[in-house]
Amino acid sequence: MMKDQSKSVQWVVAAVSAAVIAAALPASANAQYGAPAAAQPAAGRDAQQDSKKKKKKGGEAAPAPGADFSPEFRKRAPPVQKFVNEKKWADVLAALPELDALSGLTPDDQKVLATWRLQATQATGDTDGFSKSIETYLEKGYATPEQIGPMHQQLAAYYNGKQDREKTVMHYRQFVDMTPDAEPEELQTLGMLYLQNSNYGEAAQWLGKAIDVAKSQGAKPEEKWFQLRDRCYVELKDQNGRLDNLEALVGYYPNKEYYSRIVAVYQGETKDDRTVMLNAFRVAVSDPMGGLATVGGFLGYAGTAMAAGSPGEAARGLERGMKDGIVPSAGTNQTSLQEAKAAVASDRRTLPGEAAAAAKNPKGEVAVKVGLGYYSTGDFDKAAELVRLGISKGGVTRLDDANLLLGAALVELGRTDEAKAAFEAAAAAAGANAYMKRIAGLWLARVGRPQPAPTGS
């Protein structure tokens, strides 16, 4: 645990530090206190020339137009401005306390002092002083709108280095709030900071925003954003949020681990509903890029398929598990595989007669069940034909289940457009059965990806 936390902290330091840009500093002090004419815009040079003509007795500098400087500050400030112009930052810092102590300082006096302190502490590498100066600059309202976000970002980096998580996330949040076009990586950084603070709700929200912004930019969201969000939903015990996130994740990054998590949630939430689980196992194991991560998962598929009258699926599931090196190929697993294959051979002998009887039966449910038999044996063309026949006859008990089966057969045949229509029909027919609708969504995500060569009939 500590090792993982250390890596996480290092990652956040790198991410925040890499994003930090130096706070932009206002040039008002230079313009008001005699910066070289060549460095000023024309309007500034004209104002300076006018001010030279209007110098008061005693060598006092005349205030810049619109500025409200106290008389004492006008007397004492020019030497310090000279240090600023010459970049003698140590001398600037040494002179500031005396100016700070002057009585009757106006807001304009104080802003100039704050600006000089900000410049000097940054230039001398005084990290603590620079950060304190930024905070003062923000608190006093001296920063322009375009400076506020970067300054908060700088403070986030500073406090992250101090391992002050509360202030780190506070300032980084203000940076993001002041940055309407924040990049997905910046939104993800904020999500990570909230995650470090165990604020899982905010973490999930900002990781989700990173995903959404990346998608809106036509980019593929990063896999780790979904993974971190999954952790948040586990901590929040939010199964619906977790499923939404996992299903989106497997749509972009299909693999056996993510499918297994989805199947496990379905199993727990539906109390192992056979219809839901057969369809869930089917979409996972039939996906060449998917599968299941555990022996129990493959054995669960085999048992569910056998009970549902689809021994061919049981056999294919066990063979996939053995091929992937997850299911041991000896002992009882091999016995189960041979039993499933024997049942498939028996079904092949009886299915033609059952298909002929289903064609004459007015109940569509009969034809759908025969279609499942053909799907089991791997005759996907005949499976699609019988399921379509059953749906057209009417009287099908579970139209969502029938359309999912039809779509699965069409996927195997490489008829993607027809499969998509079947999955959309399944989602529409699912009604209140959220899990069957979710499974239709998994299939739709799969057919939206580039497809491998079809298995065929």
Short mmCIF file of C-alpha atoms in Angstrom, two decimals:
data_model
loop_
_atom_site.label_atom_id
_atom_site.label_comp_id
_atom_site.label_asym_id
_atom_site.label_seq_id
_atom_site.Cartn_x
_atom_site.Cartn_y
_atom_site.Cartn_z
CA MET A 1 0.00 0.00 0.00
CA MET A 2 2.74 2.46 0.98
CA LYS A 3 4.69 1.64 -2.17
CA ASP A 4 1.67 2.40 -4.33
CA GLN A 5 1.04 5.64 -2.46
CA SER A 6 4.65 6.72 -3.00
CA LYS A 7 4.36 6.13 -6.74
CA SER A 8 1.09 8.04 -6.77
CA VAL A 9 2.61 11.03 -4.99
CA GLN A 10 5.58 11.06 -7.36
CA TRP A 11 3.21 10.97 -10.31
CA VAL A 12 1.17 13.90 -8.98
CA VAL A 13 4.31 15.96 -8.32
CA ALA A 14 5.43 15.38 -11.89
CA ALA A 15 2.00 16.07 -13.37
CA VAL A 16 1.40 19.26 -11.42
CA SER A 17 4.94 20.57 -11.84
CA ALA A 18 4.95 19.88 -15.55
CA ALA A 19 1.73 21.84 -15.93
CA VAL A 20 2.89 24.88 -13.93
CA ILE A 21 3.70 28.04 -15.86
CA ALA A 22 5.34 31.05 -14.27
CA ALA A 23 2.84 33.63 -13.07
CA ALA A 24 2.68 36.58 -15.46
CA LEU A 25 3.74 39.79 -13.73
CA PRO A 26 2.16 43.20 -14.34
CA ALA A 27 4.34 45.89 -15.83
CA SER A 28 2.55 48.76 -14.12
CA ALA A 29 5.33 49.42 -11.62
CA ASN A 30 7.91 49.83 -14.37
CA ALA A 31 5.69 52.19 -16.33
CA GLN A 32 4.93 54.27 -13.27
CA TYR A 33 8.44 54.46 -11.92
CA GLY A 34 10.71 55.26 -14.80
CA ALA A 35 11.47 52.11 -16.78
CA PRO A 36 13.72 52.90 -19.77
CA ALA A 37 11.69 54.58 -22.49
CA ALA A 38 12.65 52.00 -25.09
CA ALA A 39 10.95 49.28 -23.05
CA GLN A 40 7.63 51.09 -22.83
CA PRO A 41 4.81 51.43 -25.35
CA ALA A 42 4.43 54.82 -27.03
CA ALA A 43 1.62 55.89 -24.73
CA GLY A 44 3.80 55.08 -21.74
CA ARG A 45 6.74 57.08 -23.13
CA ASP A 46 4.53 60.12 -23.72
CA ALA A 47 3.22 59.92 -20.18
CA GLN A 48 6.77 59.67 -18.85
CA GLN A 49 7.90 62.74 -20.81
CA ASP A 50 4.93 64.70 -19.47
CA SER A 51 5.76 63.60 -15.95
CA LYS A 52 9.38 64.79 -16.34
CA LYS A 53 8.14 68.24 -17.30
CA LYS A 54 5.97 68.33 -14.19
CA LYS A 55 8.55 67.24 -11.59
CA LYS A 56 7.99 68.82 -8.24
CA LYS A 57 10.57 70.56 -6.07
CA GLY A 58 12.89 68.25 -4.14
CA GLY A 59 13.22 65.76 -6.99
CA GLU A 60 9.90 63.95 -6.30
CA ALA A 61 8.63 61.83 -9.15
CA ALA A 62 5.26 62.90 -10.47
CA PRO A 63 2.62 60.15 -10.29
CA ALA A 64 1.60 58.34 -13.44
CA PRO A 65 -1.79 59.40 -14.84
CA GLY A 66 -4.61 57.80 -12.90
CA ALA A 67 -2.34 56.52 -10.11
CA ASP A 68 -2.83 57.49 -6.47
CA PHE A 69 0.54 57.35 -4.74
CA SER A 70 1.22 58.83 -1.34
CA PRO A 71 3.72 61.73 -1.13
CA GLU A 72 6.10 59.75 1.07
CA PHE A 73 6.04 56.79 -1.29
CA ARG A 74 6.82 59.09 -4.24
CA LYS A 75 9.89 60.27 -2.37
CA ARG A 76 11.21 56.85 -1.32
CA ALA A 77 10.28 54.63 -4.26
CA PRO A 78 12.55 55.84 -7.13
CA PRO A 79 15.79 54.28 -5.77
CA VAL A 80 14.04 50.92 -5.37
CA GLN A 81 12.63 51.22 -8.86
CA LYS A 82 16.19 51.72 -10.05
CA PHE A 83 17.16 48.41 -8.38
CA VAL A 84 14.22 46.76 -10.14
CA ASN A 85 15.24 48.13 -13.52
CA GLU A 86 18.80 46.90 -12.96
CA LYS A 87 17.53 43.54 -11.68
CA LYS A 88 19.34 43.93 -8.39
CA TRP A 89 16.82 41.73 -6.67
CA ALA A 90 18.67 41.29 -3.37
CA ASP A 91 18.76 45.09 -3.01
CA VAL A 92 15.05 45.24 -3.83
CA LEU A 93 14.23 42.74 -1.09
CA ALA A 94 16.44 44.59 1.39
CA ALA A 95 14.70 47.89 0.65
CA LEU A 96 11.11 46.66 0.77
CA PRO A 97 10.65 46.47 4.59
CA GLU A 98 11.36 50.22 4.93
CA LEU A 99 8.78 51.02 2.25
CA ASP A 100 6.30 48.61 3.84
CA ALA A 101 6.63 50.54 7.11
CA LEU A 102 5.67 53.89 5.61
CA SER A 103 2.48 55.34 7.01
CA GLY A 104 -0.44 56.26 4.81
CA LEU A 105 0.32 53.82 2.00
CA THR A 106 -2.37 53.91 -0.67
CA PRO A 107 -3.69 50.84 -2.48
CA ASP A 108 -1.57 51.81 -5.49
CA ASP A 109 1.53 52.00 -3.27
CA GLN A 110 0.78 48.56 -1.86
CA LYS A 111 0.22 47.05 -5.30
CA VAL A 112 3.62 48.29 -6.49
CA LEU A 113 5.29 46.85 -3.39
CA ALA A 114 3.51 43.52 -3.89
CA THR A 115 4.61 43.47 -7.52
CA TRP A 116 8.23 44.14 -6.68
CA ARG A 117 8.21 41.47 -3.98
CA LEU A 118 6.70 38.99 -6.42
CA GLN A 119 9.38 39.77 -9.02
CA ALA A 120 12.25 39.69 -6.54
CA THR A 121 11.33 36.46 -4.78
CA GLN A 122 10.82 34.71 -8.10
CA ALA A 123 14.14 35.97 -9.49
CA THR A 124 16.11 34.99 -6.37
CA GLY A 125 14.63 31.51 -6.22
CA ASP A 126 12.98 32.10 -2.85
CA THR A 127 10.26 29.48 -3.28
CA ASP A 128 8.60 30.10 0.08
CA GLY A 129 8.70 33.86 -0.36
CA PHE A 130 7.49 33.65 -3.94
CA SER A 131 4.53 31.48 -2.98
CA LYS A 132 3.60 33.79 -0.12
CA SER A 133 3.85 36.72 -2.52
CA ILE A 134 1.52 34.99 -4.97
CA GLU A 135 -1.01 34.39 -2.20
CA THR A 136 -0.88 38.06 -1.21
CA TYR A 137 -1.24 39.11 -4.83
CA LEU A 138 -4.35 36.96 -5.18
CA GLU A 139 -5.86 37.91 -1.83
CA LYS A 140 -5.50 41.63 -2.54
CA GLY A 141 -7.12 41.27 -5.95
CA TYR A 142 -4.08 42.50 -7.86
CA ALA A 143 -4.01 39.65 -10.36
CA THR A 144 -5.64 40.07 -13.73
CA PRO A 145 -8.14 37.38 -14.82
CA GLU A 146 -5.57 35.70 -17.06
CA GLN A 147 -3.05 35.60 -14.19
CA ILE A 148 -5.34 34.04 -11.57
CA GLY A 149 -5.44 30.50 -12.96
CA PRO A 150 -1.67 30.14 -13.51
CA MET A 151 -0.99 31.59 -10.06
CA HIS A 152 -3.23 29.02 -8.42
CA GLN A 153 -1.50 26.35 -10.48
CA GLN A 154 1.88 27.56 -9.16
CA LEU A 155 0.57 27.41 -5.59
CA ALA A 156 -0.77 23.89 -6.17
CA ALA A 157 2.72 22.78 -7.20
CA TYR A 158 4.25 24.50 -4.17
CA TYR A 159 1.87 22.95 -1.64
CA ASN A 160 2.15 19.57 -3.30
CA GLY A 161 5.87 19.75 -2.66
CA LYS A 162 5.07 20.55 0.96
CA GLN A 163 2.76 17.50 1.01
CA ASP A 164 -0.16 19.71 2.02
CA ARG A 165 -2.86 17.80 0.15
CA GLU A 166 -5.73 20.02 1.23
CA LYS A 167 -4.16 23.22 -0.09
CA THR A 168 -2.84 21.44 -3.18
CA VAL A 169 -6.28 20.34 -4.30
CA MET A 170 -7.84 23.67 -3.27
CA HIS A 171 -5.48 25.68 -5.47
CA TYR A 172 -5.53 23.22 -8.36
CA ARG A 173 -9.33 23.27 -8.32
CA GLN A 174 -9.24 27.07 -8.53
CA PHE A 175 -6.81 26.81 -11.42
CA VAL A 176 -9.19 24.48 -13.27
CA ASP A 177 -12.20 26.65 -12.42
CA MET A 178 -10.39 29.63 -13.98
CA THR A 179 -9.43 27.65 -17.08
CA PRO A 180 -12.52 27.04 -19.24
CA ASP A 181 -10.46 25.22 -21.87
CA ALA A 182 -8.60 22.98 -19.41
CA GLU A 183 -7.06 19.96 -21.12
CA PRO A 184 -8.16 16.40 -20.26
CA GLU A 185 -4.80 15.76 -18.57
CA GLU A 186 -5.36 18.75 -16.27
CA LEU A 187 -8.84 17.56 -15.38
CA GLN A 188 -7.41 14.10 -14.68
CA THR A 189 -4.77 15.65 -12.41
CA LEU A 190 -7.52 17.29 -10.38
CA GLY A 191 -9.33 13.95 -10.19
CA MET A 192 -6.14 12.29 -8.94
CA LEU A 193 -5.64 14.95 -6.29
CA TYR A 194 -9.17 14.40 -5.00
CA LEU A 195 -8.54 10.64 -5.06
CA GLN A 196 -5.43 11.13 -2.91
CA ASN A 197 -7.62 13.01 -0.43
CA SER A 198 -10.13 10.12 -0.44
CA ASN A 199 -12.78 12.42 -1.90
CA TYR A 200 -14.05 9.74 -4.23
CA GLY A 201 -17.15 11.59 -5.41
CA GLU A 202 -15.19 14.60 -6.70
CA ALA A 203 -12.49 12.31 -8.06
CA ALA A 204 -15.00 10.31 -10.10
CA GLN A 205 -16.60 13.52 -11.36
CA TRP A 206 -13.35 15.10 -12.59
CA LEU A 207 -12.01 11.89 -14.09
CA GLY A 208 -15.32 11.64 -15.94
CA LYS A 209 -14.88 15.20 -17.20
CA ALA A 210 -11.41 14.31 -18.48
CA ILE A 211 -12.95 11.39 -20.38
CA ASP A 212 -15.77 13.53 -21.79
CA VAL A 213 -13.46 16.36 -22.92
CA ALA A 214 -11.11 13.91 -24.62
CA LYS A 215 -14.07 12.37 -26.45
CA SER A 216 -15.35 15.81 -27.48
CA GLN A 217 -11.91 16.51 -28.97
CA GLY A 218 -12.08 13.31 -31.00
CA ALA A 219 -9.36 11.68 -28.88
CA LYS A 220 -9.37 8.28 -27.21
CA PRO A 221 -9.60 8.69 -23.42
CA GLU A 222 -6.72 7.15 -21.53
CA GLU A 223 -7.28 3.71 -20.05
CA LYS A 224 -6.01 4.73 -16.61
CA TRP A 225 -8.73 7.38 -16.28
CA PHE A 226 -11.37 4.65 -16.41
CA GLN A 227 -9.34 2.46 -14.06
CA LEU A 228 -9.02 5.18 -11.45
CA ARG A 229 -12.70 5.97 -11.78
CA ASP A 230 -13.52 2.30 -11.20
CA ARG A 231 -11.67 2.50 -7.90
CA CYS A 232 -13.74 5.54 -6.96
CA TYR A 233 -17.02 3.78 -7.63
CA VAL A 234 -15.89 0.73 -5.66
CA GLU A 235 -15.15 2.99 -2.69
CA LEU A 236 -18.49 4.77 -3.14
CA LYS A 237 -20.33 1.44 -3.46
CA ASP A 238 -22.02 2.88 -6.55
CA GLN A 239 -22.72 -0.16 -8.73
CA ASN A 240 -24.60 1.72 -11.45
CA GLY A 241 -21.84 4.29 -11.79
CA ARG A 242 -19.28 1.52 -11.78
CA LEU A 243 -21.07 -0.42 -14.53
CA ASP A 244 -21.41 2.68 -16.70
CA ASN A 245 -17.69 3.29 -16.34
CA LEU A 246 -16.66 -0.35 -16.90
CA GLU A 247 -18.88 -0.72 -19.94
CA ALA A 248 -17.39 2.44 -21.45
CA LEU A 249 -13.91 1.14 -20.59
CA VAL A 250 -14.43 -2.23 -22.26
CA GLY A 251 -15.75 -0.42 -25.32
CA TYR A 252 -12.38 1.30 -25.73
CA TYR A 253 -10.08 -1.28 -24.17
CA PRO A 254 -11.69 -4.74 -24.35
CA ASN A 255 -9.94 -7.41 -22.32
CA LYS A 256 -10.80 -10.35 -20.10
CA GLU A 257 -10.23 -8.49 -16.83
CA TYR A 258 -12.75 -5.75 -17.56
CA TYR A 259 -15.33 -8.19 -18.93
CA SER A 260 -14.91 -10.29 -15.78
CA ARG A 261 -15.60 -7.30 -13.55
CA ILE A 262 -18.77 -6.51 -15.50
CA VAL A 263 -19.96 -10.12 -15.39
CA ALA A 264 -19.31 -10.31 -11.65
CA VAL A 265 -21.40 -7.21 -11.00
CA TYR A 266 -24.23 -8.53 -13.19
CA GLN A 267 -24.11 -11.82 -11.32
CA GLY A 268 -24.36 -10.18 -7.92
CA GLU A 269 -26.96 -7.61 -8.84
CA THR A 270 -29.29 -10.05 -10.66
CA LYS A 271 -28.81 -12.92 -8.19
CA ASP A 272 -27.36 -15.01 -11.01
CA ASP A 273 -30.33 -14.60 -13.35
CA ARG A 274 -29.80 -17.31 -16.00
CA THR A 275 -30.98 -15.30 -19.00
CA VAL A 276 -28.89 -12.27 -18.09
CA MET A 277 -25.84 -14.35 -17.28
CA LEU A 278 -25.95 -16.47 -20.45
CA ASN A 279 -26.01 -13.29 -22.52
CA ALA A 280 -23.30 -11.66 -20.40
CA PHE A 281 -20.99 -14.65 -20.69
CA ARG A 282 -21.72 -14.89 -24.42
CA VAL A 283 -20.73 -11.31 -25.23
CA ALA A 284 -17.54 -11.61 -23.18
CA VAL A 285 -16.28 -14.98 -24.42
CA SER A 286 -17.28 -14.56 -28.07
CA ASP A 287 -15.23 -11.35 -28.24
CA PRO A 288 -11.77 -12.24 -29.65
CA MET A 289 -10.32 -9.35 -27.64
CA GLY A 290 -12.28 -10.25 -24.51
CA GLY A 291 -12.78 -13.43 -22.55
CA LEU A 292 -12.87 -14.07 -18.82
CA ALA A 293 -10.08 -13.78 -16.28
CA THR A 294 -10.84 -16.69 -13.95
CA VAL A 295 -11.47 -20.42 -14.03
CA GLY A 296 -14.71 -19.79 -12.14
CA GLY A 297 -15.90 -17.45 -14.85
CA PHE A 298 -15.45 -20.01 -17.64
CA LEU A 299 -16.94 -22.82 -15.57
CA GLY A 300 -19.88 -20.54 -14.74
CA TYR A 301 -20.43 -19.94 -18.44
CA ALA A 302 -20.28 -23.66 -19.17
CA GLY A 303 -22.76 -24.51 -16.42
CA THR A 304 -25.18 -21.73 -17.41
CA ALA A 305 -25.04 -22.67 -21.10
CA MET A 306 -25.65 -26.37 -20.40
CA ALA A 307 -28.64 -25.52 -18.19
CA ALA A 308 -30.04 -23.22 -20.88
CA GLY A 309 -29.83 -25.90 -23.60
CA SER A 310 -26.76 -24.56 -25.42
CA PRO A 311 -24.03 -27.18 -24.92
CA GLY A 312 -22.07 -25.82 -27.87
CA GLU A 313 -21.55 -22.57 -26.00
CA ALA A 314 -20.37 -24.56 -22.98
CA ALA A 315 -17.85 -26.36 -25.17
CA ARG A 316 -16.65 -23.17 -26.87
CA GLY A 317 -16.32 -21.45 -23.51
CA LEU A 318 -14.23 -24.26 -22.03
CA GLU A 319 -12.06 -24.43 -25.13
CA ARG A 320 -11.48 -20.68 -25.01
CA GLY A 321 -10.53 -20.88 -21.34
CA MET A 322 -8.09 -23.73 -22.04
CA LYS A 323 -6.61 -21.90 -25.03
CA ASP A 324 -6.10 -18.77 -22.92
CA GLY A 325 -4.31 -20.83 -20.27
CA ILE A 326 -6.90 -20.10 -17.60
CA VAL A 327 -8.88 -23.36 -17.45
CA PRO A 328 -6.82 -26.53 -16.81
CA SER A 329 -7.32 -28.91 -19.72
CA ALA A 330 -7.26 -32.12 -17.65
CA GLY A 331 -9.46 -33.81 -15.07
CA THR A 332 -13.09 -32.82 -14.60
CA ASN A 333 -12.77 -29.90 -17.02
CA GLN A 334 -11.91 -32.28 -19.83
CA THR A 335 -14.79 -34.52 -18.82
CA SER A 336 -17.19 -31.55 -18.92
CA LEU A 337 -15.89 -30.57 -22.35
CA GLN A 338 -16.46 -34.04 -23.77
CA GLU A 339 -19.95 -34.19 -22.31
CA ALA A 340 -20.80 -30.85 -23.92
CA LYS A 341 -19.47 -32.02 -27.29
CA ALA A 342 -21.51 -35.22 -27.07
CA ALA A 343 -24.64 -33.15 -26.42
CA VAL A 344 -23.83 -31.01 -29.46
CA ALA A 345 -23.51 -34.12 -31.65
CA SER A 346 -26.88 -35.32 -30.44
CA ASP A 347 -28.49 -31.94 -31.13
CA ARG A 348 -27.16 -31.92 -34.69
CA ARG A 349 -29.12 -35.11 -35.39
CA THR A 350 -32.41 -33.77 -34.03
CA LEU A 351 -32.33 -30.12 -35.04
CA PRO A 352 -33.55 -30.52 -38.68
CA GLY A 353 -36.75 -32.20 -37.49
CA GLU A 354 -37.22 -29.61 -34.76
CA ALA A 355 -36.77 -26.82 -37.33
CA ALA A 356 -39.45 -28.35 -39.58
CA ALA A 357 -41.85 -28.60 -36.65
CA ALA A 358 -41.10 -25.01 -35.57
CA ALA A 359 -41.94 -23.73 -39.05
CA LYS A 360 -45.44 -25.17 -38.67
CA ASN A 361 -45.94 -24.10 -35.05
CA PRO A 362 -47.75 -20.76 -34.69
CA LYS A 363 -45.79 -19.93 -31.53
CA GLY A 364 -42.64 -17.97 -32.26
CA GLU A 365 -41.05 -19.08 -29.00
CA VAL A 366 -40.56 -22.58 -30.45
CA ALA A 367 -38.58 -21.30 -33.45
CA VAL A 368 -36.39 -19.12 -31.19
CA LYS A 369 -35.49 -22.14 -29.04
CA VAL A 370 -34.53 -24.10 -32.16
CA GLY A 371 -32.48 -21.07 -33.22
CA LEU A 372 -30.60 -21.30 -29.92
CA GLY A 373 -29.90 -24.96 -30.75
CA TYR A 374 -28.39 -24.01 -34.09
CA TYR A 375 -26.35 -21.23 -32.43
CA SER A 376 -25.09 -23.86 -30.00
CA THR A 377 -23.92 -26.15 -32.81
CA GLY A 378 -22.19 -23.27 -34.62
CA ASP A 379 -24.62 -23.11 -37.54
CA PHE A 380 -25.04 -19.34 -37.22
CA ASP A 381 -26.79 -18.86 -40.56
CA LYS A 382 -29.54 -21.31 -39.59
CA ALA A 383 -29.67 -19.81 -36.10
CA ALA A 384 -30.37 -16.33 -37.50
CA GLU A 385 -33.01 -17.75 -39.83
CA LEU A 386 -34.93 -19.55 -37.05
CA VAL A 387 -34.74 -16.69 -34.56
CA ARG A 388 -36.01 -14.26 -37.18
CA LEU A 389 -38.83 -16.67 -37.99
CA GLY A 390 -39.80 -16.86 -34.34
CA ILE A 391 -39.80 -13.08 -33.88
CA SER A 392 -41.93 -12.63 -37.00
CA LYS A 393 -44.50 -15.19 -35.75
CA GLY A 394 -44.94 -13.36 -32.46
CA GLY A 395 -45.55 -14.82 -29.04
CA VAL A 396 -41.87 -14.72 -28.05
CA THR A 397 -41.57 -14.51 -24.26
CA ARG A 398 -38.32 -12.50 -24.17
CA LEU A 399 -37.87 -10.34 -27.24
CA ASP A 400 -34.76 -8.80 -25.69
CA ASP A 401 -33.18 -12.26 -25.32
CA ALA A 402 -34.26 -13.31 -28.82
CA ASN A 403 -32.82 -10.19 -30.45
CA LEU A 404 -29.57 -10.53 -28.54
CA LEU A 405 -29.28 -14.11 -29.82
CA LEU A 406 -30.07 -12.97 -33.35
CA GLY A 407 -27.46 -10.22 -33.17
CA ALA A 408 -24.83 -12.63 -31.79
CA ALA A 409 -25.40 -15.02 -34.72
CA LEU A 410 -25.18 -12.16 -37.21
CA VAL A 411 -21.91 -10.96 -35.67
CA GLU A 412 -20.44 -14.41 -36.24
CA LEU A 413 -21.55 -14.16 -39.88
CA GLY A 414 -19.93 -10.74 -40.26
CA ARG A 415 -23.28 -9.06 -40.99
CA THR A 416 -22.56 -6.09 -38.77
CA ASP A 417 -25.30 -3.70 -39.88
CA GLU A 418 -27.98 -6.33 -39.37
CA ALA A 419 -26.48 -7.24 -36.01
CA LYS A 420 -26.55 -3.61 -34.91
CA ALA A 421 -30.25 -3.38 -35.75
CA ALA A 422 -30.90 -6.54 -33.72
CA PHE A 423 -29.04 -5.18 -30.69
CA GLU A 424 -30.92 -1.89 -30.91
CA ALA A 425 -34.18 -3.85 -30.99
CA ALA A 426 -33.01 -5.83 -27.93
CA ALA A 427 -32.30 -2.61 -26.03
CA ALA A 428 -35.74 -1.26 -26.94
CA ALA A 429 -37.43 -4.51 -25.86
CA ALA A 430 -35.53 -4.75 -22.56
CA GLY A 431 -37.81 -2.24 -20.87
CA ALA A 432 -37.14 -2.23 -17.15
CA ASN A 433 -34.51 -4.96 -17.44
CA ALA A 434 -31.50 -2.67 -17.22
CA TYR A 435 -28.98 -5.49 -17.46
CA MET A 436 -30.25 -6.84 -20.78
CA LYS A 437 -30.15 -3.28 -22.11
CA ARG A 438 -26.59 -2.95 -20.83
CA ILE A 439 -25.61 -6.17 -22.60
CA ALA A 440 -27.08 -4.81 -25.83
CA GLY A 441 -24.86 -1.76 -25.29
CA LEU A 442 -21.79 -3.99 -24.91
CA TRP A 443 -22.61 -5.67 -28.22
CA LEU A 444 -23.15 -2.31 -29.92
CA ALA A 445 -19.76 -1.13 -28.66
CA ARG A 446 -18.20 -4.30 -30.04
CA VAL A 447 -19.75 -4.00 -33.50
CA GLY A 448 -18.61 -0.38 -33.52
CA ARG A 449 -14.99 -1.56 -33.44
CA PRO A 450 -13.08 -2.89 -36.47
CA GLN A 451 -14.18 -6.50 -36.81
CA PRO A 452 -12.05 -9.62 -37.33
CA ALA A 453 -12.90 -12.01 -40.16
CA PRO A 454 -16.31 -13.64 -39.58
CA THR A 455 -16.53 -17.21 -38.34
CA GLY A 456 -19.23 -18.03 -40.88
CA SER A 457 -21.73 -20.87 -40.75
#
